[in-house]
Coordinates of C-alpha atoms and ligand atoms in Angstrom, one line a residue:
M1 CA 37.3 -3.2 18.4
A2 CA 34.6 -1.5 20.5
A3 CA 33.2 -3.2 23.5
V4 CA 29.6 -4.1 23.0
E5 CA 27.4 -3.3 26.0
M6 CA 25.9 -6.6 27.3
T7 CA 22.6 -6.7 29.0
E8 CA 21.8 -9.4 31.5
P9 CA 21.9 -12.5 29.3
A10 CA 18.4 -13.7 28.6
A11 CA 17.7 -17.4 28.8
R12 CA 18.7 -19.1 25.6
T13 CA 15.6 -20.4 23.8
D14 CA 16.7 -24.0 23.1
A15 CA 20.0 -25.8 23.4
G16 CA 18.9 -28.5 21.0
L17 CA 18.6 -26.2 18.0
D18 CA 21.7 -25.0 16.1
Y19 CA 21.1 -21.4 16.9
D20 CA 18.6 -19.2 18.7
V21 CA 18.2 -16.9 15.7
I22 CA 19.0 -17.2 12.0
I23 CA 19.2 -13.9 10.1
I24 CA 19.1 -14.0 6.3
G25 CA 21.1 -11.1 4.8
A26 CA 24.1 -9.0 5.8
G27 CA 23.1 -5.6 4.7
I28 CA 22.3 -2.6 7.0
S29 CA 19.4 -4.6 8.5
G30 CA 21.2 -7.9 9.1
L31 CA 24.3 -6.3 10.6
Y32 CA 22.4 -4.3 13.1
Q33 CA 20.0 -7.1 14.0
L34 CA 23.0 -9.4 14.7
L35 CA 24.5 -6.8 17.0
K36 CA 21.2 -6.2 18.9
L37 CA 20.6 -9.9 19.4
R38 CA 24.1 -10.6 20.5
E39 CA 23.5 -8.1 23.2
L40 CA 20.7 -10.4 24.5
G41 CA 23.2 -13.2 24.8
L42 CA 21.6 -15.2 22.0
R43 CA 23.4 -17.5 19.6
V44 CA 22.9 -15.8 16.2
K45 CA 23.9 -16.8 12.7
V46 CA 23.7 -14.7 9.6
F47 CA 23.6 -16.3 6.1
E48 CA 24.5 -14.1 3.2
T49 CA 24.6 -14.9 -0.6
G50 CA 27.4 -12.4 -1.3
T51 CA 31.0 -12.6 -0.4
G52 CA 31.0 -9.6 1.9
V53 CA 28.8 -7.4 4.0
G54 CA 26.9 -4.3 2.8
G55 CA 23.8 -5.7 0.9
T56 CA 22.7 -2.9 -1.5
W57 CA 26.2 -1.3 -1.3
Y58 CA 28.0 -4.6 -1.9
W59 CA 26.0 -5.5 -5.0
N60 CA 25.4 -2.1 -6.7
R61 CA 28.8 -1.3 -7.9
Y62 CA 27.6 0.3 -11.2
P63 CA 29.3 3.5 -12.3
G64 CA 27.7 6.5 -10.5
A65 CA 26.0 4.6 -7.8
R66 CA 25.4 6.8 -4.8
F67 CA 23.0 8.0 -2.1
D68 CA 20.0 10.2 -2.6
S69 CA 19.8 10.4 1.2
E70 CA 22.2 12.8 2.8
S71 CA 25.1 10.6 3.9
W72 CA 25.1 11.9 7.5
S73 CA 21.4 11.2 7.8
Y74 CA 21.7 7.7 6.3
G75 CA 24.5 6.1 8.5
Y76 CA 23.6 4.2 11.7
S77 CA 22.6 6.4 14.6
F78 CA 22.8 3.8 17.4
S79 CA 26.5 4.3 18.4
K80 CA 27.7 7.8 19.4
E81 CA 31.3 6.5 19.2
L82 CA 30.8 5.3 15.6
L83 CA 29.2 8.6 14.6
Q84 CA 32.2 10.5 16.0
E85 CA 34.7 8.2 14.3
W86 CA 33.4 8.1 10.8
D87 CA 33.9 11.0 8.3
W88 CA 31.7 11.2 5.3
T89 CA 33.5 12.9 2.4
E90 CA 30.5 13.8 0.3
H91 CA 27.0 15.0 1.2
F92 CA 25.7 12.1 -1.0
S93 CA 28.2 9.3 -0.6
P94 CA 29.3 7.3 -3.6
Q95 CA 28.9 3.5 -3.3
P96 CA 32.6 2.6 -2.6
E97 CA 32.6 4.9 0.4
T98 CA 29.3 3.5 1.8
L99 CA 30.7 0.0 1.3
R100 CA 33.9 1.0 3.2
Y101 CA 31.7 2.4 5.9
L102 CA 29.7 -0.9 6.3
N103 CA 32.9 -2.9 6.4
Y104 CA 34.2 -0.5 9.1
V105 CA 31.0 -1.2 11.1
A106 CA 31.4 -4.9 10.7
D107 CA 35.0 -4.8 11.9
K108 CA 34.4 -2.3 14.7
F109 CA 31.6 -4.5 16.3
D110 CA 33.4 -7.8 15.3
L111 CA 30.3 -9.0 13.3
R112 CA 32.0 -11.2 10.8
R113 CA 32.5 -14.2 13.1
D114 CA 28.8 -14.9 13.0
I115 CA 28.3 -14.3 9.3
Q116 CA 28.6 -17.1 6.7
F117 CA 29.1 -15.7 3.2
R118 CA 28.4 -17.4 -0.1
S119 CA 25.4 -19.0 1.5
R120 CA 22.1 -18.4 -0.2
V121 CA 19.1 -19.6 1.7
V122 CA 16.8 -21.5 -0.7
A123 CA 14.2 -22.8 1.8
A124 CA 12.9 -22.1 5.2
H125 CA 10.3 -24.3 6.8
F126 CA 8.6 -23.9 10.2
K127 CA 8.6 -27.0 12.3
E128 CA 5.6 -27.0 14.6
A129 CA 6.8 -29.9 16.8
T130 CA 9.9 -28.0 17.9
R131 CA 8.6 -24.5 17.3
S132 CA 11.6 -23.7 15.2
W133 CA 12.7 -22.9 11.7
E134 CA 14.8 -25.1 9.5
I135 CA 16.6 -23.4 6.7
T136 CA 18.3 -25.0 3.7
L137 CA 21.2 -23.4 1.9
E138 CA 22.0 -23.7 -1.8
D139 CA 24.7 -26.4 -1.0
G140 CA 22.0 -28.5 0.7
S141 CA 23.1 -28.0 4.3
R142 CA 20.4 -27.4 6.9
H143 CA 20.4 -25.3 10.0
S144 CA 17.8 -24.8 12.7
A145 CA 16.8 -21.9 15.0
R146 CA 13.9 -20.8 17.2
F147 CA 13.6 -17.5 15.3
L148 CA 14.0 -16.6 11.7
I149 CA 14.7 -13.0 10.7
T150 CA 14.5 -11.9 7.1
A151 CA 16.8 -9.0 6.4
I152 CA 16.8 -9.6 2.7
G153 CA 16.2 -6.1 1.4
P154 CA 13.3 -4.3 -0.4
L155 CA 15.4 -3.9 -3.5
S156 CA 17.8 -6.8 -3.7
T157 CA 16.5 -9.2 -6.4
P158 CA 17.4 -7.8 -9.8
T159 CA 15.1 -8.2 -12.8
M160 CA 16.0 -8.6 -16.4
P161 CA 13.7 -7.4 -19.1
R162 CA 11.5 -10.0 -20.7
I163 CA 13.1 -9.7 -24.1
E164 CA 14.0 -12.6 -26.4
G165 CA 17.6 -13.3 -27.1
V166 CA 19.3 -11.8 -24.0
E167 CA 21.6 -14.8 -23.8
S168 CA 22.6 -14.6 -27.5
F169 CA 24.5 -11.3 -27.2
K170 CA 28.2 -11.7 -27.9
G171 CA 29.5 -8.5 -26.3
A172 CA 29.8 -7.7 -22.6
S173 CA 26.5 -7.3 -20.7
F174 CA 25.8 -6.4 -17.1
H175 CA 22.9 -5.8 -14.8
T176 CA 23.7 -2.8 -12.7
A177 CA 23.0 -4.7 -9.4
R178 CA 25.4 -7.5 -10.4
W179 CA 28.2 -5.2 -11.6
P180 CA 31.7 -6.8 -11.7
H181 CA 34.1 -6.1 -8.9
E182 CA 36.8 -5.1 -11.4
P183 CA 36.8 -1.7 -13.2
V184 CA 34.9 -1.6 -16.5
S185 CA 36.1 0.8 -19.3
F186 CA 33.6 2.5 -21.7
E187 CA 36.3 4.3 -23.7
G188 CA 35.7 4.1 -27.4
K189 CA 32.9 1.6 -26.9
R190 CA 29.4 1.5 -28.3
V191 CA 27.3 1.1 -25.1
A192 CA 23.5 0.6 -24.7
V193 CA 21.7 1.3 -21.5
I194 CA 18.2 -0.2 -21.1
G195 CA 16.2 1.6 -18.4
T196 CA 15.9 5.1 -17.1
G197 CA 14.9 4.7 -13.4
A198 CA 17.0 6.0 -10.6
T199 CA 19.8 3.5 -11.3
G200 CA 19.7 4.1 -15.1
V201 CA 19.9 7.9 -14.5
Q202 CA 23.0 7.5 -12.3
T203 CA 24.6 5.1 -14.7
I204 CA 23.9 7.1 -17.9
Q205 CA 25.3 10.4 -16.5
E206 CA 28.6 8.6 -15.5
V207 CA 29.1 6.4 -18.6
A208 CA 28.4 9.4 -20.9
K209 CA 31.7 11.0 -19.6
T210 CA 34.0 8.5 -21.3
V211 CA 31.9 6.5 -23.7
G212 CA 32.5 6.2 -27.5
H213 CA 28.8 6.2 -28.3
L214 CA 25.8 5.8 -25.9
T215 CA 22.3 4.7 -26.8
I216 CA 19.6 4.9 -24.2
F217 CA 16.5 2.8 -24.5
Q218 CA 13.7 4.4 -22.5
R219 CA 10.3 3.0 -21.9
T220 CA 9.0 5.4 -19.1
P221 CA 10.8 8.7 -18.5
N222 CA 11.0 9.7 -14.8
W223 CA 10.8 13.2 -13.3
C224 CA 14.4 13.8 -12.2
A225 CA 15.7 16.6 -10.1
P226 CA 19.2 17.9 -9.4
L227 CA 21.1 16.2 -6.6
H228 CA 23.6 19.1 -6.0
N229 CA 26.2 16.9 -4.4
S230 CA 29.3 18.4 -2.9
K231 CA 32.4 17.5 -0.9
I232 CA 32.4 17.7 2.9
D233 CA 35.5 19.3 4.3
K234 CA 36.9 18.6 7.7
E235 CA 35.4 21.6 9.3
T236 CA 31.9 20.9 7.9
M237 CA 32.2 17.3 9.1
E238 CA 33.1 18.5 12.6
G239 CA 29.9 20.6 12.5
I240 CA 27.8 17.7 11.4
K241 CA 29.2 15.6 14.2
K242 CA 28.2 18.2 16.8
R243 CA 24.7 18.3 15.3
Y244 CA 24.0 14.5 15.1
D245 CA 21.4 14.5 17.9
E246 CA 19.5 17.3 16.2
I247 CA 19.8 15.6 12.7
F248 CA 18.4 12.3 14.0
A249 CA 15.7 14.0 16.0
R250 CA 14.6 15.8 12.8
C251 CA 14.6 12.5 10.9
K252 CA 12.3 11.0 13.6
E253 CA 9.7 13.8 13.1
T254 CA 9.5 13.8 9.3
H255 CA 7.1 11.9 7.2
A256 CA 9.6 9.6 5.5
C257 CA 12.6 10.0 7.9
F258 CA 14.5 12.4 5.6
V259 CA 15.9 15.7 6.9
H260 CA 13.5 17.5 4.7
T261 CA 10.3 18.7 6.3
I262 CA 7.0 19.1 4.3
D263 CA 6.0 22.7 3.9
P264 CA 2.7 23.3 5.8
R265 CA 1.3 25.6 3.0
R266 CA -0.8 24.4 0.1
T267 CA 0.4 25.1 -3.4
F268 CA -2.2 27.7 -4.2
D269 CA -2.1 29.4 -0.8
V270 CA 0.7 31.5 -2.2
M271 CA 0.9 34.0 -5.0
P272 CA 2.2 32.7 -8.4
E273 CA 5.5 34.6 -8.0
E274 CA 6.1 33.3 -4.5
R275 CA 5.3 29.7 -5.7
E276 CA 7.7 30.0 -8.6
A277 CA 10.4 31.4 -6.3
F278 CA 9.9 28.5 -3.9
F279 CA 10.1 25.9 -6.6
E280 CA 13.3 27.6 -7.9
H281 CA 14.7 27.5 -4.4
L282 CA 13.9 23.8 -4.1
Y283 CA 15.3 23.0 -7.5
A284 CA 18.5 24.7 -6.6
S285 CA 18.8 22.9 -3.2
P286 CA 20.5 19.6 -2.5
G287 CA 18.7 16.3 -2.1
F288 CA 15.0 15.4 -1.9
G289 CA 13.7 18.8 -0.7
I290 CA 11.8 19.3 -3.9
W291 CA 10.0 16.0 -3.2
Q292 CA 9.9 15.7 0.6
G293 CA 10.1 19.4 1.5
N294 CA 7.6 20.8 -1.0
F295 CA 4.1 22.2 -0.4
K296 CA 2.0 19.7 1.5
D297 CA -0.5 18.9 -1.2
I298 CA 1.7 18.1 -4.2
L299 CA 1.1 14.4 -3.8
T300 CA -2.6 14.6 -3.0
D301 CA -4.0 17.4 -5.1
R302 CA -4.0 17.0 -8.9
K303 CA -3.8 20.7 -9.6
A304 CA -0.9 21.2 -7.1
N305 CA 0.8 18.2 -8.6
A306 CA 0.3 19.6 -12.1
A307 CA 1.9 22.9 -11.0
I308 CA 5.2 21.3 -9.8
S309 CA 5.1 18.9 -12.8
D310 CA 4.9 21.9 -15.2
F311 CA 7.7 23.6 -13.4
V312 CA 10.0 20.6 -13.7
A313 CA 9.0 20.1 -17.4
R314 CA 10.0 23.7 -18.1
K315 CA 13.4 22.9 -16.5
I316 CA 13.9 19.9 -18.7
R317 CA 13.0 21.9 -21.8
E318 CA 15.5 24.6 -20.8
R319 CA 18.3 22.0 -20.3
V320 CA 17.8 19.8 -23.3
K321 CA 18.6 21.6 -26.6
D322 CA 16.6 19.4 -29.0
P323 CA 12.9 20.0 -28.3
V324 CA 11.8 16.6 -29.6
V325 CA 14.3 14.8 -27.3
A326 CA 13.2 17.1 -24.4
D327 CA 9.6 16.1 -25.0
K328 CA 10.4 12.4 -24.9
L329 CA 12.2 12.9 -21.6
I330 CA 9.1 14.5 -20.0
P331 CA 6.8 12.0 -18.3
K332 CA 3.2 11.9 -19.6
N333 CA 1.7 9.1 -17.6
H334 CA 2.4 10.3 -14.1
G335 CA 3.0 13.5 -12.2
F336 CA 6.1 14.7 -10.4
G337 CA 6.9 12.7 -7.2
T338 CA 4.4 9.9 -7.8
R339 CA 7.3 7.6 -8.5
R340 CA 10.6 7.7 -6.5
V341 CA 12.3 10.8 -7.9
P342 CA 15.8 10.0 -9.4
L343 CA 18.3 12.7 -8.3
E344 CA 20.7 13.6 -11.1
T345 CA 23.9 15.5 -11.9
K346 CA 23.9 16.9 -15.5
Y347 CA 21.7 14.0 -16.6
Y348 CA 19.6 16.0 -19.0
E349 CA 22.7 17.6 -20.5
V350 CA 23.9 14.1 -21.5
Y351 CA 21.3 14.3 -24.3
N352 CA 23.0 17.4 -25.8
Q353 CA 26.2 15.3 -26.5
P354 CA 26.6 14.4 -30.2
N355 CA 27.6 10.8 -29.2
V356 CA 24.3 10.1 -27.3
K357 CA 21.0 8.8 -28.8
L358 CA 17.7 8.4 -27.1
V359 CA 15.4 5.6 -28.3
D360 CA 11.8 5.7 -27.1
I361 CA 10.8 2.0 -26.9
K362 CA 7.2 2.9 -26.6
E363 CA 7.4 4.2 -30.2
T364 CA 9.8 1.6 -31.5
P365 CA 9.7 -1.4 -29.1
I366 CA 12.7 -3.7 -28.7
E367 CA 12.0 -6.9 -30.6
R368 CA 15.0 -8.9 -29.5
I369 CA 18.6 -8.9 -28.3
T370 CA 20.8 -10.2 -31.1
P371 CA 24.3 -11.5 -31.1
K372 CA 25.5 -8.1 -32.2
G373 CA 23.1 -5.8 -30.3
I374 CA 19.5 -4.7 -30.1
K375 CA 16.8 -4.9 -32.7
T376 CA 13.8 -2.6 -32.4
S377 CA 10.8 -2.4 -34.6
D378 CA 12.6 0.1 -36.9
A379 CA 16.3 -0.4 -36.6
E380 CA 19.1 -2.8 -35.7
Y381 CA 21.8 -1.4 -33.4
E382 CA 25.3 -2.8 -32.9
F383 CA 26.9 -2.6 -29.4
D384 CA 30.1 -3.6 -27.6
M385 CA 28.2 -3.6 -24.3
I386 CA 24.7 -3.7 -23.0
I387 CA 23.9 -2.4 -19.5
Y388 CA 20.6 -3.6 -18.0
A389 CA 19.4 -0.9 -15.6
T390 CA 16.1 -2.7 -15.3
G391 CA 15.7 -2.6 -11.5
F392 CA 14.3 -5.0 -9.0
D393 CA 11.6 -7.4 -8.2
A394 CA 10.9 -5.0 -5.3
I395 CA 9.7 -5.6 -1.8
T396 CA 8.3 -9.2 -2.1
G397 CA 10.8 -10.4 -4.8
S398 CA 13.5 -11.7 -2.4
F399 CA 10.9 -13.5 -0.3
H400 CA 9.5 -15.3 -3.3
R401 CA 13.0 -16.6 -4.2
I402 CA 12.9 -18.6 -1.0
D403 CA 10.7 -21.6 -0.5
L404 CA 9.2 -20.2 2.7
R405 CA 6.6 -22.4 4.5
G406 CA 4.7 -21.7 7.6
T407 CA 2.2 -23.8 9.6
G408 CA 0.6 -26.7 7.8
G409 CA 3.1 -26.3 5.0
Q410 CA 1.5 -23.2 3.5
T411 CA 3.8 -21.2 1.3
L412 CA 4.4 -17.4 1.7
K413 CA 3.5 -17.1 -2.0
E414 CA 0.0 -18.6 -1.2
A415 CA -0.4 -16.4 1.9
W416 CA 0.4 -13.3 -0.2
A417 CA -1.4 -14.3 -3.4
G418 CA -3.5 -11.1 -3.6
G419 CA -0.7 -8.9 -2.2
P420 CA 1.2 -8.9 1.1
K421 CA -0.8 -9.2 4.4
T422 CA 1.3 -8.4 7.5
F423 CA 1.2 -7.4 11.0
V424 CA 3.1 -4.0 11.2
G425 CA 5.2 -5.2 8.2
V426 CA 7.1 -7.4 10.6
Q427 CA 5.1 -10.6 10.9
V428 CA 2.9 -12.8 8.8
E429 CA 0.0 -14.9 10.2
G430 CA 0.8 -18.6 10.0
F431 CA 4.6 -18.0 10.0
P432 CA 5.3 -18.1 13.7
N433 CA 8.7 -16.8 14.9
M434 CA 9.5 -15.2 11.6
F435 CA 10.2 -11.5 11.7
M436 CA 10.9 -9.2 8.7
V437 CA 13.1 -6.2 8.8
V438 CA 11.8 -3.6 6.4
G439 CA 9.4 -6.1 4.9
P440 CA 6.3 -5.0 3.0
H441 CA 4.1 -2.5 4.9
T442 CA 6.9 -0.9 6.9
A443 CA 7.9 2.7 6.7
L444 CA 10.6 3.1 4.1
G445 CA 11.8 6.6 2.9
N446 CA 15.3 7.2 4.4
I447 CA 15.5 3.5 5.0
P448 CA 18.2 3.0 7.7
R449 CA 16.1 5.1 10.1
S450 CA 13.2 2.6 9.6
I451 CA 15.7 -0.3 9.8
E452 CA 17.0 0.8 13.2
Y453 CA 13.4 1.1 14.5
N454 CA 12.4 -2.3 13.1
V455 CA 15.5 -4.1 14.4
E456 CA 15.1 -2.7 17.9
W457 CA 11.4 -3.5 18.0
V458 CA 12.1 -7.1 16.9
A459 CA 14.9 -7.4 19.5
D460 CA 12.6 -6.1 22.2
L461 CA 9.9 -8.7 21.3
I462 CA 12.5 -11.5 21.3
R463 CA 13.7 -10.3 24.7
H464 CA 10.1 -10.2 26.0
M465 CA 9.7 -13.8 24.9
T466 CA 13.0 -15.3 26.1
E467 CA 12.6 -13.6 29.5
R468 CA 9.2 -15.3 29.9
R469 CA 10.4 -18.6 28.2
L470 CA 7.8 -18.1 25.5
T471 CA 8.7 -20.0 22.3
R472 CA 6.0 -19.2 19.7
A473 CA 4.8 -15.9 18.3
D474 CA 2.1 -15.7 15.7
P475 CA 0.1 -12.5 15.0
R476 CA -3.6 -12.7 15.6
S477 CA -6.0 -12.6 12.6
E478 CA -7.8 -9.4 13.8
A479 CA -4.4 -7.7 14.3
V480 CA -3.3 -8.5 10.8
E481 CA -6.7 -7.4 9.4
A482 CA -6.5 -4.1 11.4
W483 CA -3.0 -3.3 10.2
T484 CA -3.6 -4.2 6.6
E485 CA -6.8 -2.1 6.6
N486 CA -4.7 0.7 8.1
V487 CA -2.2 0.4 5.3
R488 CA -5.0 0.7 2.8
A489 CA -6.7 3.6 4.6
V490 CA -3.5 5.8 5.0
G491 CA -2.8 5.3 1.3
E492 CA -6.2 6.7 0.3
G493 CA -6.0 10.0 -1.6
S494 CA -2.3 9.6 -2.4
L495 CA -1.5 10.1 -6.0
V496 CA 1.5 7.8 -5.6
N497 CA -0.9 4.9 -5.2
E498 CA -2.7 5.7 -8.5
V499 CA 0.5 5.1 -10.5
D500 CA 2.1 1.8 -11.6
S501 CA 5.6 1.5 -10.0
W502 CA 7.6 -0.7 -7.7
M503 CA 6.0 1.2 -4.9
T504 CA 2.6 -0.1 -5.9
G505 CA 3.8 -3.6 -6.5
V506 CA 4.0 -3.4 -10.3
N507 CA 6.9 -4.7 -12.5
R508 CA 6.1 -5.5 -16.1
N509 CA 9.1 -7.8 -16.2
V510 CA 7.8 -10.0 -13.4
E511 CA 5.1 -12.5 -13.8
G512 CA 2.2 -11.9 -11.4
K513 CA 3.2 -8.3 -10.9
Q514 CA 1.0 -6.7 -13.5
V515 CA -1.6 -5.2 -11.2
R516 CA -1.3 -2.9 -8.3
T517 CA -1.2 -4.3 -4.8
L518 CA -0.9 -3.0 -1.3
A519 CA 2.9 -3.4 -1.4
R520 CA 4.0 -0.6 0.8
Y521 CA 2.9 1.4 3.8
S522 CA 2.4 5.0 2.6
G523 CA 1.5 6.7 5.9
S524 CA 4.0 8.6 8.0
A525 CA 6.9 7.0 9.8
P526 CA 5.9 8.6 13.1
A527 CA 2.4 7.1 12.8
Y528 CA 4.0 3.8 12.0
R529 CA 6.2 3.9 15.1
A530 CA 3.3 5.0 17.2
W531 CA 1.3 1.9 16.2
C532 CA 4.3 -0.4 16.9
D533 CA 5.1 1.3 20.2
A534 CA 1.5 0.9 21.4
V535 CA 1.8 -2.9 20.6
A536 CA 5.0 -3.2 22.7
V537 CA 3.7 -1.0 25.6
G538 CA 0.5 -3.1 25.7
G539 CA 2.5 -6.3 26.1
Y540 CA 2.1 -7.6 22.5
K541 CA -1.6 -8.5 22.9
E542 CA -1.9 -8.5 19.1
I543 CA 0.4 -11.5 18.9
D544 CA -0.5 -15.0 20.1
L545 CA 2.4 -15.7 22.4
S546 CA 2.9 -19.1 24.1
Ligands
FAD601 C1 21.1 1.6 -6.1 C2 20.4 1.8 -4.8 C3 20.5 3.1 -4.1 C4 19.8 3.3 -3.0 N1 19.9 4.5 -2.3 C5 19.2 4.7 -1.2 C6 19.3 5.9 -0.5 O1 20.0 6.9 -0.9 N2 18.6 6.1 0.7 C7 17.9 5.1 1.2 O2 17.3 5.2 2.2 N3 17.8 3.9 0.6 C8 18.5 3.7 -0.6 N4 18.4 2.5 -1.2 C9 17.6 1.4 -0.6 C10 18.5 0.4 0.2 O3 18.2 -0.9 -0.3 C11 18.4 0.5 1.7 O4 18.7 1.8 2.1 C12 19.2 -0.4 2.5 O5 20.5 -0.6 2.0 C13 18.5 -1.8 2.7 O6 19.3 -2.6 3.6 P1 18.9 -4.0 3.9 O7 19.9 -4.6 4.8 O8 17.5 -4.1 4.5 O9 18.8 -4.8 2.5 P2 19.9 -5.0 1.5 O10 21.0 -4.0 1.5 O11 19.3 -5.2 0.2 O12 20.6 -6.4 1.9 C14 19.9 -7.6 1.8 C15 20.9 -8.7 1.8 O13 20.2 -10.0 1.8 C16 20.9 -10.9 1.0 N5 19.9 -11.9 0.7 C17 18.7 -11.8 0.1 N6 18.1 -13.0 -0.1 C18 19.0 -13.9 0.4 C19 18.9 -15.3 0.6 N7 17.9 -16.0 0.1 N8 20.0 -16.0 1.1 C20 21.0 -15.2 1.6 N9 21.1 -13.9 1.5 C21 20.1 -13.2 0.9 C22 21.3 -10.1 -0.2 O14 22.4 -10.7 -0.8 C23 21.7 -8.8 0.5 O15 23.1 -8.7 0.7 C24 19.0 2.2 -2.4 C25 18.9 1.0 -3.1 C26 19.6 0.8 -4.3 C27 19.4 -0.5 -5.0

């Protein structure tokens, strides 16, 4: 076990409360937040629904689940020792390896002793009299703390499609984010996959390897690009370990914390042959380069976006033999990169297999799930297994599953009725002493880089408060307005914000999420950090501290 460096213990906030800090969630955010607050000498407790650590990588055990971030850019960067100890075996790590990594981290820093598993938080109420939070678990037990930190994940509440008869199906059925812990065989089975987002794509290309027959129900095709994953040998890993400082410095500079840097040229600055060669190069390169390392105007200029979209459409047509199927796989309602780009490995070739069928449910909608399978407007299909790759109630979903109440008993749902309003994505006015790690309006992208920043910023603020014996932190209205306006302003002109997706707060399977909201901060991560740094350096004037 590694020794954790202790700073001078700050004054505990209140001996009468059960804890100084309660953290909800034991994913990447919750684990690091626990470690950082322990360093301040605080009494910290983590409550987690699952039976183990890892969050996303604990729950998403579906076949083919893996990173689209480079593994070595995704892991924690805070401990040089950890970086030197851990060997990634693939450039885009599969879920079991990432889960092993997070368990290794939990053991190395002795984190489990402060985590209570099988403990879903159902309510959290602010108590003005004691300036504290009281949380209630599913089993009815209550726990109090000065500070509440939500580390509940932007993509952690799965959604099922709103189709009649889901419960009536007699075969096996799974949501990808609630996949069983035991192996599932597809051999000889008739399997349906509903959904073709990033998760659906990963699932489909894996299931297709062994399945008896696979039917894919697609509502909206996505623009997918090749992942080009490969193994990391010992020598390469040694090289990566030597370059960690450089890698994380690079992630700090880029728009979305990936290793890919946006090309400073505009699409039509270059001759057609050069443009084509550049697109070919990106299509043949690993990871998100084609999205995050492309010409600088592909997500702001319609013509530029059409150029890259045409290029990828041609690739799909080349790879899928049946032109009718290829056409169905090409998105028509949004341009390349305006939704998160699923990265794939031989995904399009799956549709050339004789035992695979694509059903376009815009043409022939699903009417209901039946005891035997799925009934669309023109056919009845029988299945042994249905896989729901129908995604998440993203960003705000996990907040709305908790009865969260701030001052005067107002609920977070009420406070966010027209979409989230936050101060730097970390605080909500009227919810004093509550801090969100990667809440709405924070920089996402290569998410652990944003998590580390958020966690350290929150720890610094709590240190600032405990050192001064301050016990209440509520962001000022003007600061919330200014930040929310900034979130709106930096999103202007972005084609991403003109498209319905989880990134713009839309999910047709969730009531109240039919129209776009300001769900996400779409400016650059460096600009986000500059704003937050200025708040800290200025002594947190934007927050009413007392
Ligand atoms: C399939 C998939 C692939 C992804 N790939 C990438 C990638 O390649 N790169 C990238 O940057 N990001 C990726 N992400 C995003 C990923 O969610 C983040 O990278 C990161 O794991 C978020 O960590 P977190 O700790 O903030 O949240 P999570 O990992 O979601 O953890 C939140 C935890 O909170 C718990 N929780 C929630 N509500 C409650 C409650 N009420 N009571 C108790 N516990 C609760 C949950 O059980 C969960 O364990 C991916 C997401 C998915 C779903």
